[in-house]
């Protein structure tokens, strides 16, 4: 139980760090969206002032690409916001579970210390759960199922975090290849 508790705490801290990192990446993506909005507005202004047909066609192409990239980034930002909120909720739930386990383990240790003639925590728990007490057994089974669900969710969250990290790396690389390399996201020309 202590090993599981330690593993849950370690996962909890890792998820906290990943959530913080995703928040930073989310801010960066929002800046990229703002930059693309400015590029879109520039393209519209340039189109209205342009008189040559080829320039107009090039600007339309640039406008379409910028608009599509903007929509894709907005979708990714929305997905990251939803994922971050979900991870924050899971993190809060897992923190509460860990606190409960810590409190239970402290109580179990103090109960076990009071019964020196018994052979540890296992015998204390066997004494507490009588053979005919099916309600406690059902509750124990439900708690075990809940713990397994939480661990499964944790594994899925970890996989989602890996996918999001890969997506962030890809988006960061796309940011590096922006149309005007002298401009940083969020700057005006």
C-alpha positions as a printed Julia matrix, in Angstrom:
189×3 Matrix{Float64}:
   0.0     0.0     0.0
   2.91    2.33    0.78
   4.48    1.54   -2.6
   1.2     2.32   -4.36
   0.9     5.52   -2.36
   4.43    6.52   -3.29
   3.75    5.71   -6.94
   0.51    7.74   -6.87
   2.33   10.68   -5.32
   5.11   10.47   -7.91
   2.53   10.36  -10.71
   0.71   13.26   -9.08
   3.86   15.4    -9.08
   4.67   14.41  -12.66
   1.15   15.34  -13.78
   1.46   18.67  -11.97
   4.7    19.43  -13.81
   3.25   18.38  -17.15
   0.14   20.46  -16.51
   2.3    23.5   -15.77
   4.33   22.91  -18.93
   1.15   22.57  -20.98
  -0.07   25.87  -19.55
   3.1    27.55  -20.82
   2.7    25.91  -24.22
  -0.95   26.97  -24.3
   0.09   30.59  -23.75
   2.57   30.27  -26.59
  -0.13   28.89  -28.88
  -2.44   31.77  -28.0
   0.32   34.2   -28.95
   0.7    32.36  -32.27
  -3.05   32.68  -32.88
  -2.85   36.43  -32.18
   0.1    36.69  -34.59
  -1.88   34.83  -37.27
  -4.84   37.16  -36.72
  -2.56   40.13  -37.37
  -1.19   38.42  -40.49
  -4.74   37.8   -41.66
  -5.66   41.46  -41.17
  -2.49   42.54  -43.01
  -3.38   40.28  -45.9
  -6.89   41.74  -46.08
  -5.55   45.32  -46.07
  -2.96   44.5   -48.7
  -5.63   42.89  -50.86
  -7.83   45.98  -50.79
  -4.89   48.21  -51.82
  -3.49   45.91  -54.5
  -4.18   46.56  -58.18
  -2.28   43.75  -59.85
  -4.05   40.45  -60.48
  -1.06   38.28  -59.58
  -0.58   40.09  -56.27
  -4.26   39.63  -55.54
  -4.05   35.9   -56.27
  -0.97   35.52  -54.05
  -2.64   37.42  -51.25
  -5.76   35.27  -51.55
  -3.61   32.17  -51.3
  -1.77   33.54  -48.27
  -5.06   34.59  -46.71
  -6.57   31.14  -47.18
  -3.49   29.42  -45.7
  -3.35   31.8   -42.76
  -7.06   31.41  -42.06
  -6.84   27.63  -42.19
  -3.81   27.61  -39.89
  -5.64   29.95  -37.52
  -8.66   27.63  -37.38
  -6.45   24.61  -36.75
  -4.59   26.42  -33.96
  -7.85   27.59  -32.39
  -9.1    24.0   -32.36
  -5.86   22.83  -30.78
  -6.05   25.6   -28.17
  -9.62   24.57  -27.32
  -8.55   20.94  -27.05
  -5.62   21.89  -24.81
  -7.89   23.97  -22.58
 -10.34   21.1   -22.19
  -7.52   18.61  -21.58
  -5.86   20.91  -19.06
  -9.13   21.41  -17.19
  -9.74   17.67  -17.15
  -6.22   16.98  -15.91
  -6.6    19.63  -13.21
  -9.81   17.96  -12.01
  -8.16   14.54  -12.02
  -5.19   15.98  -10.17
  -7.49   17.37   -7.46
  -9.31   14.03   -7.16
  -6.06   12.1    -6.93
  -4.71   14.5    -4.34
  -7.79   13.85   -2.23
  -7.33   10.1    -2.66
  -3.68   10.35   -1.66
  -4.59   12.39    1.41
  -7.17    9.77    2.34
  -4.62    6.99    1.93
  -2.09    8.88    4.02
  -4.61    9.4     6.8
  -5.74    5.76    6.62
  -2.18    4.49    6.69
  -1.42    6.64    9.75
  -4.51    5.32   11.51
  -3.61    1.73   10.54
  -0.06    2.17   11.83
  -1.3     3.53   15.16
  -3.84    0.69   15.5
  -1.18   -1.88   14.64
   1.23   -0.36   17.17
  -1.44   -0.69   19.88
  -1.77   -4.44   19.26
   1.76   -5.72   19.88
   0.66   -9.35   20.2
  -0.71   -9.42   16.64
   1.41  -10.01   13.56
   1.04   -6.66   11.79
  -1.55   -4.8     9.82
  -2.97   -7.87    8.06
  -4.19   -9.45   11.28
  -5.74   -6.18   12.44
  -7.68   -5.89    9.19
  -8.78   -9.54    9.43
 -10.05   -8.88   12.96
 -11.97   -5.84   11.77
 -13.65   -7.69    8.89
 -15.71  -10.54   10.29
 -16.47  -13.55    8.04
 -20.18  -12.77    7.94
 -19.82   -9.06    7.23
 -20.55   -8.92    3.49
 -21.16   -5.14    3.43
 -17.54   -4.45    4.31
 -16.35   -6.91    1.71
 -18.52   -5.26   -0.94
 -17.28   -1.83    0.09
 -13.67   -3.08   -0.09
 -14.31   -4.49   -3.57
 -15.83   -1.16   -4.68
 -12.84    0.73   -3.31
 -10.47   -1.59   -5.14
 -12.44   -1.06   -8.37
 -12.29    2.7    -7.85
  -8.52    2.53   -7.31
  -8.1     0.48  -10.48
 -10.19    3.01  -12.42
  -8.06    5.86  -11.11
  -4.87    4.05  -12.08
  -6.29    3.37  -15.54
  -7.25    7.01  -15.93
  -3.76    7.97  -14.82
  -2.25    5.77  -17.52
  -4.56    7.29  -20.14
  -3.7    10.79  -18.96
  -0.01    9.97  -19.22
  -0.52    8.77  -22.8
  -2.54   11.91  -23.6
   0.24   14.03  -22.13
   2.76   12.31  -24.41
   0.56   12.97  -27.44
   0.09   16.59  -26.4
   3.82   16.99  -25.88
   4.5    15.69  -29.37
   1.86   18.03  -30.77
   3.39   20.97  -28.9
   6.83   20.14  -30.3
   5.36   20.01  -33.79
   3.55   23.33  -33.31
   6.71   24.89  -31.91
   8.56   23.82  -35.03
   5.81   25.36  -37.15
   6.13   28.59  -35.17
   9.82   28.68  -36.05
   8.92   28.49  -39.73
   6.52   31.49  -39.58
   6.21   33.82  -42.67
   8.21   36.71  -41.16
  11.07   35.27  -39.05
  11.99   38.72  -37.66
   8.63   38.95  -35.88
   8.04   37.09  -32.65
   4.52   35.86  -31.92
   2.49   38.73  -30.54
   4.62   41.51  -32.15
   3.3    43.93  -34.71
   5.33   44.88  -37.79
